[in-house]
Coordinates of C-alpha atoms in Angstrom, one line a residue:
M1 CA 0.5 0.2 0.1
N2 CA 1.3 3.6 -0.9
S3 CA 2.8 5.7 2.0
P4 CA 0.0 7.3 3.9
H5 CA -0.8 11.5 3.6
W6 CA 1.5 12.4 6.6
H7 CA 4.5 11.5 4.3
G8 CA 3.8 13.6 1.5
P9 CA 5.1 16.7 0.4
S10 CA 4.6 19.6 2.6
P11 CA 5.2 22.9 0.4
T12 CA 5.2 26.1 1.7
L13 CA 2.4 28.1 0.6
E14 CA 1.1 31.8 0.3
P15 CA 0.3 32.7 3.6
L16 CA -3.5 34.0 5.6
S17 CA -2.9 37.5 6.8
I18 CA -2.8 36.9 10.5
P19 CA -5.7 38.6 10.7
A20 CA -7.6 36.5 8.3
L21 CA -6.3 33.2 10.4
F22 CA -7.5 34.8 13.8
N23 CA -10.7 36.1 12.6
G24 CA -11.5 32.9 11.0
F25 CA -11.7 31.1 13.9
T26 CA -14.1 33.2 15.4
G27 CA -16.3 33.5 12.1
S28 CA -16.1 29.7 11.5
H29 CA -17.8 29.2 14.9
V30 CA -20.2 32.0 14.1
V31 CA -21.3 30.7 11.0
L32 CA -21.7 26.8 13.0
A33 CA -24.4 28.7 15.6
L34 CA -25.8 30.4 13.2
E35 CA -26.6 27.1 11.3
E36 CA -27.7 25.5 14.5
L37 CA -30.3 28.0 15.0
G38 CA -31.4 27.6 11.5
V39 CA -30.7 31.0 10.9
W40 CA -29.1 30.6 7.3
D41 CA -32.0 28.7 5.8
R42 CA -34.4 31.5 6.6
M43 CA -32.2 34.3 5.3
K44 CA -32.0 32.0 2.1
D45 CA -35.5 33.5 0.4
G46 CA -34.5 37.4 1.6
A47 CA -33.6 39.2 4.2
Q48 CA -35.4 39.0 7.3
P49 CA -36.7 41.2 10.5
L50 CA -34.2 41.0 13.1
E51 CA -37.1 40.6 15.8
R52 CA -38.8 37.7 13.8
L53 CA -35.3 36.0 13.6
A54 CA -34.8 35.9 17.0
E55 CA -38.7 35.0 17.7
D56 CA -38.2 31.9 15.4
T57 CA -34.9 31.1 16.6
G58 CA -35.5 31.7 20.4
C59 CA -32.7 33.9 20.3
G60 CA -32.3 37.2 22.5
V61 CA -32.3 40.3 20.1
V62 CA -29.0 41.6 21.1
K63 CA -27.2 38.1 20.8
L64 CA -28.8 37.5 17.6
S65 CA -27.9 40.9 16.3
S66 CA -24.5 40.1 17.7
L67 CA -23.7 37.4 15.5
L68 CA -25.3 38.6 12.8
R69 CA -22.7 41.6 12.9
T70 CA -19.9 39.9 13.3
M71 CA -20.8 37.9 9.6
A72 CA -21.9 41.3 8.4
L73 CA -18.2 42.6 9.0
L74 CA -16.5 39.6 7.9
G75 CA -18.3 40.2 4.7
Y76 CA -21.1 37.4 4.2
V77 CA -24.5 39.5 5.6
V78 CA -26.4 42.6 5.4
V79 CA -27.8 44.4 8.5
H80 CA -29.8 46.9 7.3
E81 CA -32.9 49.1 8.8
G82 CA -33.8 46.3 11.5
K83 CA -33.3 43.0 8.4
A84 CA -30.2 40.9 7.9
G85 CA -29.8 39.2 4.6
L86 CA -27.1 37.3 2.6
T87 CA -24.6 38.9 0.4
D88 CA -23.5 36.6 -2.5
A89 CA -20.4 35.7 -0.3
G90 CA -23.1 34.3 2.0
R91 CA -25.2 32.6 -0.5
E92 CA -22.2 30.8 -1.8
L93 CA -21.3 30.2 1.9
V94 CA -24.6 28.5 2.7
D95 CA -23.9 25.9 0.2
N96 CA -20.8 24.9 1.9
I97 CA -22.0 24.9 5.1
G98 CA -22.0 21.3 5.7
F99 CA -18.2 21.4 5.9
F100 CA -18.2 23.9 9.2
V101 CA -21.1 21.4 10.9
W102 CA -18.7 18.8 9.8
G103 CA -15.3 20.3 10.8
V104 CA -16.1 22.8 13.6
G105 CA -18.9 21.2 15.3
G106 CA -18.0 17.5 14.5
Y107 CA -13.7 17.9 15.0
G108 CA -14.1 21.0 17.1
P109 CA -12.9 18.6 20.4
V110 CA -10.5 17.1 18.6
L111 CA -9.2 20.4 17.4
T112 CA -9.0 22.0 21.0
D113 CA -6.7 19.1 22.2
L114 CA -4.3 19.1 19.7
A115 CA -1.1 19.6 22.0
D116 CA -2.4 17.0 23.8
L117 CA -2.8 14.3 21.4
A118 CA 0.8 15.3 20.1
T119 CA 2.1 14.4 23.0
G120 CA 0.3 11.3 24.1
R121 CA -1.4 12.8 27.0
K122 CA -4.8 12.4 25.6
S123 CA -5.8 9.9 23.3
F124 CA -8.2 10.0 20.2
G125 CA -11.3 7.5 21.2
A126 CA -10.2 7.4 24.9
E127 CA -10.3 11.4 26.4
V128 CA -10.5 13.1 23.0
H129 CA -13.7 12.4 21.1
R130 CA -15.7 13.7 17.9
D131 CA -19.1 14.9 17.9
E132 CA -20.7 12.0 16.0
R133 CA -24.1 13.9 15.7
R134 CA -22.8 16.5 14.1
I135 CA -20.6 14.9 11.5
A136 CA -23.4 13.1 10.6
I137 CA -25.4 16.0 10.2
G138 CA -22.3 17.5 8.5
A139 CA -22.0 15.1 6.0
G140 CA -26.1 15.4 5.3
R141 CA -25.8 19.3 4.2
V142 CA -22.7 18.7 2.1
D143 CA -24.8 15.7 0.4
R144 CA -27.6 17.8 -0.2
S145 CA -25.7 21.1 -1.4
L146 CA -22.8 19.9 -3.6
M147 CA -22.8 16.4 -4.1
R148 CA -26.7 15.2 -5.0
P149 CA -26.9 16.0 -8.5
V150 CA -23.5 14.0 -9.4
E151 CA -24.8 11.3 -7.4
E152 CA -27.6 11.2 -9.5
D153 CA -26.0 11.6 -12.6
V154 CA -23.6 8.5 -12.0
L155 CA -26.4 6.4 -10.9
S156 CA -28.8 7.1 -13.7
G157 CA -28.3 4.3 -16.1
I158 CA -28.6 1.4 -13.5
E159 CA -31.1 -0.6 -12.1
Y160 CA -31.6 -2.2 -8.6
S161 CA -34.2 -3.2 -6.0
S162 CA -32.2 -3.3 -2.9
V163 CA -29.1 -0.8 -1.6
A164 CA -27.0 -1.1 1.7
D165 CA -25.3 2.1 2.8
L166 CA -22.1 1.5 4.9
G167 CA -21.6 4.6 7.0
C168 CA -25.0 5.7 6.4
G169 CA -25.2 8.6 8.8
D170 CA -28.4 10.4 9.3
A171 CA -29.7 8.3 6.1
T172 CA -30.2 11.4 4.0
R173 CA -28.4 9.5 1.2
L174 CA -30.6 6.1 1.4
I175 CA -34.1 7.6 2.2
R176 CA -33.3 9.3 -1.0
L177 CA -32.4 6.4 -2.7
C178 CA -35.2 4.4 -1.5
A179 CA -38.2 7.3 -2.0
G180 CA -37.5 7.3 -5.5
D181 CA -38.8 4.2 -5.9
R182 CA -41.8 2.6 -4.2
D183 CA -40.5 -1.2 -4.2
R184 CA -36.9 -0.4 -3.3
V185 CA -35.7 -1.6 -0.1
G186 CA -33.0 0.0 1.9
L187 CA -30.0 -0.9 4.6
G188 CA -28.1 1.4 6.8
I189 CA -25.2 0.5 9.1
D190 CA -23.1 2.8 11.0
I191 CA -20.9 2.6 14.1
S192 CA -22.5 5.8 15.7
R193 CA -25.5 5.7 18.0
S194 CA -26.4 9.0 18.1
A195 CA -26.5 8.9 14.2
T196 CA -28.2 5.4 14.1
D197 CA -30.6 7.4 16.3
L198 CA -31.1 10.2 14.2
A199 CA -31.5 8.2 11.4
T200 CA -34.3 6.2 12.4
K201 CA -36.2 9.0 13.1
R202 CA -35.9 10.3 9.7
V203 CA -36.5 7.1 8.3
A204 CA -39.7 7.3 10.2
E205 CA -40.4 11.0 9.4
A206 CA -39.8 9.8 5.9
G207 CA -42.4 7.1 6.0
L208 CA -40.2 4.6 5.0
A209 CA -39.5 2.3 8.2
D210 CA -41.5 0.1 6.6
R211 CA -39.0 -0.6 3.8
I212 CA -35.4 0.8 5.1
D213 CA -33.8 -1.4 8.1
I214 CA -31.3 1.3 10.4
V215 CA -28.8 -0.9 11.9
C216 CA -25.8 0.1 14.3
K217 CA -22.7 -1.6 13.8
D218 CA -18.8 -2.0 13.4
V219 CA -19.1 -2.3 9.9
L220 CA -15.5 -3.4 10.1
R221 CA -15.9 -6.4 12.4
S222 CA -19.4 -6.9 10.7
M223 CA -17.2 -7.4 7.8
S224 CA -15.7 -10.1 8.7
E225 CA -19.4 -11.9 10.8
E226 CA -22.0 -11.7 8.8
V227 CA -23.4 -11.6 5.3
F228 CA -26.1 -9.6 3.8
P229 CA -27.9 -11.2 0.8
G230 CA -30.7 -9.7 -1.3
I231 CA -28.5 -6.4 -2.0
E232 CA -27.6 -5.3 -5.0
L233 CA -26.5 -2.0 -4.8
V234 CA -23.8 -1.4 -2.1
A235 CA -22.9 2.3 -1.1
N236 CA -20.0 3.0 0.5
F237 CA -19.8 7.2 1.0
L238 CA -16.5 8.4 2.6
M239 CA -15.4 6.3 4.9
M240 CA -13.4 3.7 2.7
H241 CA -10.1 5.4 3.9
D242 CA -11.4 3.5 7.5
L243 CA -11.7 0.3 5.9
L244 CA -8.4 0.8 3.9
A245 CA -6.7 2.0 7.2
A246 CA -7.7 -1.3 9.2
H247 CA -6.0 -3.9 6.8
D248 CA -2.9 -4.4 4.9
D249 CA -4.2 -5.2 1.4
G250 CA -7.0 -2.8 -0.2
A251 CA -7.9 -5.7 -2.5
D252 CA -8.6 -7.7 0.4
V253 CA -11.4 -5.0 1.7
V254 CA -12.8 -5.1 -1.6
R255 CA -12.9 -8.9 -1.5
T256 CA -14.5 -8.8 1.7
L257 CA -17.6 -6.7 0.6
R258 CA -18.0 -8.4 -2.3
R259 CA -18.2 -12.0 0.2
V260 CA -20.3 -9.8 2.7
F261 CA -23.2 -8.9 -0.4
P262 CA -22.9 -11.9 -2.4
D263 CA -25.6 -10.6 -4.6
A264 CA -24.3 -7.2 -5.3
R265 CA -23.9 -6.2 -8.9
Y266 CA -23.1 -2.7 -8.3
F267 CA -20.8 -1.1 -5.8
L268 CA -21.1 3.3 -5.4
V269 CA -18.0 4.5 -3.7
A270 CA -17.0 7.7 -2.9
D271 CA -13.9 8.8 -0.9
T272 CA -11.6 11.9 -0.3
T273 CA -8.1 11.3 -1.2
A274 CA -5.0 12.6 -0.3
R275 CA -4.6 16.3 -1.5
P276 CA -1.3 16.5 -4.2
W277 CA 0.0 19.6 -2.3
D278 CA 3.2 19.6 -4.7
R279 CA 1.2 20.5 -7.3
H280 CA -1.2 22.9 -5.9
A281 CA -1.4 26.2 -6.6
G282 CA -4.0 29.2 -5.4
P283 CA -5.6 29.6 -1.9
V284 CA -6.3 26.4 -0.3
P285 CA -9.5 25.1 -0.7
V286 CA -12.3 24.4 2.2
F287 CA -11.6 21.0 3.9
S288 CA -8.9 19.6 2.6
L289 CA -6.2 21.0 5.1
E290 CA -8.6 20.1 8.3
F291 CA -9.4 16.8 6.9
E292 CA -5.9 15.4 6.7
L293 CA -4.8 17.0 10.1
V294 CA -7.6 15.2 12.3
H295 CA -7.1 11.8 10.4
T296 CA -3.4 12.2 11.2
F297 CA -4.4 12.5 14.9
M298 CA -6.8 9.3 14.7
D299 CA -4.4 7.5 13.0
T300 CA -6.2 6.9 10.0
P301 CA -3.8 7.0 6.8
I302 CA -5.3 8.7 4.0
M303 CA -4.3 7.1 0.6
N304 CA -3.6 8.4 -2.9
R305 CA -6.4 8.3 -5.7
D306 CA -4.3 5.6 -7.9
V307 CA -4.4 3.0 -4.2
Y308 CA -8.4 3.0 -4.6
E309 CA -8.6 2.1 -7.8
N310 CA -5.5 -0.4 -7.8
A311 CA -7.5 -2.0 -5.2
F312 CA -10.9 -2.0 -7.2
A313 CA -9.2 -3.7 -10.2
A314 CA -7.4 -6.2 -8.2
G315 CA -10.5 -6.9 -5.9
G316 CA -12.6 -8.0 -9.0
L317 CA -14.5 -4.7 -9.6
R318 CA -14.7 -2.5 -12.7
I319 CA -14.9 1.5 -13.1
L320 CA -17.6 2.3 -15.1
R321 CA -17.9 6.2 -14.0
R322 CA -15.6 8.1 -11.9
E323 CA -16.5 11.8 -11.4
P324 CA -15.3 14.6 -8.8
F325 CA -17.7 14.2 -6.0
G326 CA -18.5 18.3 -4.2
A327 CA -15.7 18.2 -1.8
P328 CA -12.0 18.9 -3.0
S329 CA -9.7 15.8 -3.7
T330 CA -13.3 13.5 -3.5
W331 CA -14.6 11.5 -6.2
I332 CA -17.5 9.1 -6.8
Y333 CA -16.9 5.6 -8.6
L334 CA -19.6 3.8 -10.2
L335 CA -18.2 -0.2 -10.3
E336 CA -19.4 -3.5 -11.2
A337 CA -18.8 -6.8 -10.1
D338 CA -17.0 -9.1 -12.3
G339 CA -19.4 -11.7 -13.8
T340 CA -22.4 -9.9 -13.3
T341 CA -24.8 -8.9 -16.2
T342 CA -26.8 -6.4 -14.6
P343 CA -29.4 -4.7 -16.5
R344 CA -29.0 -1.2 -17.3
R345 CA -31.5 1.8 -18.2

């Protein structure tokens, strides 16, 4: 297996100004706060009266105004004559909100304890934990705003009556995949109890509890213990790096997935690969820097794209489609198992 991302080249790029670096910390937390208060979505349709925003969100007017004033000073909000609305930059920010829920909310505890994690005074998974619920919500938001059109295009040419989503999070994707066909059934598996509790709630709210099962399991363990027959499409979004990190041979991961889902005709895999920083030019994109940093402190290597593609080929999966997928250095693959003759639309 190729070297993990922490052994890759580290060029010195153009620096952020010190004020931008410092104020970005403040701003990112305000972005998260306004998202969890539901303010961003309320402003998408136009400027809203501050009094109404405060009433709808249960906030004190002064504190809500302070949050909005902060974002106005950073250029994302216009506050004028008692109303607050989005700038063009603010509308772009709303499309990227999921990264803030994931990175600021979900991994905030990890970032706070980087020094103790670096020295070993604390350990990830023992004294330091990520916020699994926020990670699931953030991933769902990124999915809805940036990934869905690509996914729909990639899946538009195949037929399937059953789907399993490994690492299903809040079930956003699984609900969508099953809701489009009233006879389609689904299985969602996630290690996080908070994520599966949220997924179960959302499945019920969508009226799909009779067709979608949500299971709280460690996929890494269950892969060696269970078999799930009858599943035609297996989706694995943004967690293949965890599976690769837990095994010495990526091809073994693919072969195990095929054994666990013996009837699977297609595999839909999306994941973030190591960014080629030695070829990078321009501003550092959202997501990549933190993604690689926190996974270093989780002892989870992020691999180059060719590691994935070599594993697919050696494990008996053919690449039918590969497309850029919303987040930087993130790709979606539609893979077909060797030896299948699946009908396509």
